[in-house]
Amino acid sequence: MKLFDCEALDAADVLAPLRELFDLAPGTVYLDGNSLGALPHATAARVQAAVQHEWGRGLIGSWNGADWIGLPRRVGDKIARLVGAAPGQLIAADSTSVNLYKALSAALQIAAAQGGVKRRVVVSERSNFPTDLYIAESLARERGLALKLVEPDGIDAALAQGDVAVLMLTQVNYRSGRLHDMAAVTAAAHAAGALTVWDLAHSAGALPVDLLGSDADFAVGCGYKYLNGGPGAPAFVWLHPRHAERMARGDLWQPLSGWMGHARPFDFTPAYAPAEGIAGWLCGTPAVLSLTALECGVDTLLAAEPLGGLGALRRKSIALGELFIELVESRCAGHGLELASPRDAAARGSQVSFALAGHGYAAMQALIARGVVGDFRAGDARDPATTPDILRFGFTPLYTRFADVWNAVEQLRQVLEVREWNQPRFRARHAVT
Ligand SMILES: Cc1ncc(COP(=O)(O)O)c(C=O)c1O
């Protein structure tokens, strides 16, 4: 594959015009949309209008006049279209960590009601994203439960113990990009009497997700990655309608019962009465400006619907990932890079990771200085064989071109060839890697 072959792929790409929706600096190859999505053109003007007109002129009247109060539901309904949920089932609010706390807490309530003293274990993956593990650890401590961390191939054995209350997984692993089959894993969990809580941080907007079809119990996800909602964008939470019915019957309690989740917040009653359905999963006052930006980000994905939607985006994402692997392995051979993602594209999300021992951080800094932006995730120094230092590259098919992949690999080849990572300026660690 040569550069002109990649340019030919771009010329034939029906999704190529979607790149025009983004404000990308010329000369930058942005391969970090799995961490922070790029800025849509529409966002700056929309947020400015929300600030100047809705806030500046409308003042408090904009809660009704500009329907600020409806934003979590409206944005939630749009995200629902991307993850196989129905309108009214998903809400945009809070952070992924906070929503995970709500979802896991609710799942544990159901498990306690169903399984009694027998089900005292929360199972997750050792390499799950740390915030997920920290939240689970906290809930396990609070409820006197055990948190059991397993390798991906140990999930079935853990379920077979018969004591699992909840299986809590991230569908696409943040380090390796390994993708779980949500329907199959959920079926296995249910067969073992456990509920599932899914973190879709690296799935929503990256690949087709079918929450209802997978029969999942709870899901949370992130607004600032593939949904392009901007730094610290609100996250989302979803629960299966059978659990929403439990709430309606009063058999299930959303633990962060703030006033915005109340059935009638402006009655200001001292006693809590949850709002019906997903509205009861709000806690405090919605982050209006952030939700406004998130809506613009989600709209960039919905703009792909007439062009084939997430199915088409997934096909392009796989093609970009396959091209990247092929080019890195052929053009950067001999420099110590080892594929740290599944080779099988069907088992991989929209990112590709390469392990690089010793100088991974500095190599990524050198690459970024050349305008190719990926990121670095430190490994476990005690266990570098299973958890190595990795260079992560995310492929957002909305705005990444095949020629970008070629150029990224060429820059990486040069960094490694001339040992650019050896320069002291690339070795100093920043607070965020
Ligand atoms: C799988 C996963 N969950 C959660 C988060 C972050 O959660 P929060 O937005 O609450 O910081 C990340 C961030 O990268 C992530 O990769």
XYZ file of C-alpha atoms and ligand atoms in Angstrom, residues 95-97 129 131-132 170 174 199 201-202 224-225, ligand 1:
29
model
C -19.923 11.765 34.606
C -19.383 8.153 33.628
C -18.016 7.469 37.117
C -10.604 1.243 33.361
C -12.481 4.477 37.678
C -14.845 1.536 37.091
C -16.324 -2.182 29.689
C -9.346 1.136 27.063
C -19.472 0.730 30.283
C -17.104 4.648 26.946
C -15.201 3.249 23.952
C -16.289 13.386 25.337
C -14.791 10.511 23.363
C -13.850 2.843 30.161
C -13.865 4.198 30.782
N -14.758 4.505 31.734
C -14.784 5.717 32.311
C -13.874 6.697 31.943
C -13.856 8.047 32.576
O -14.900 8.327 33.405
P -15.164 9.840 33.859
O -15.690 10.579 32.663
O -16.113 9.733 34.968
O -13.851 10.442 34.233
C -12.928 6.420 30.955
C -11.968 7.472 30.562
O -11.118 7.326 29.753
C -12.915 5.153 30.362
O -12.018 4.842 29.434
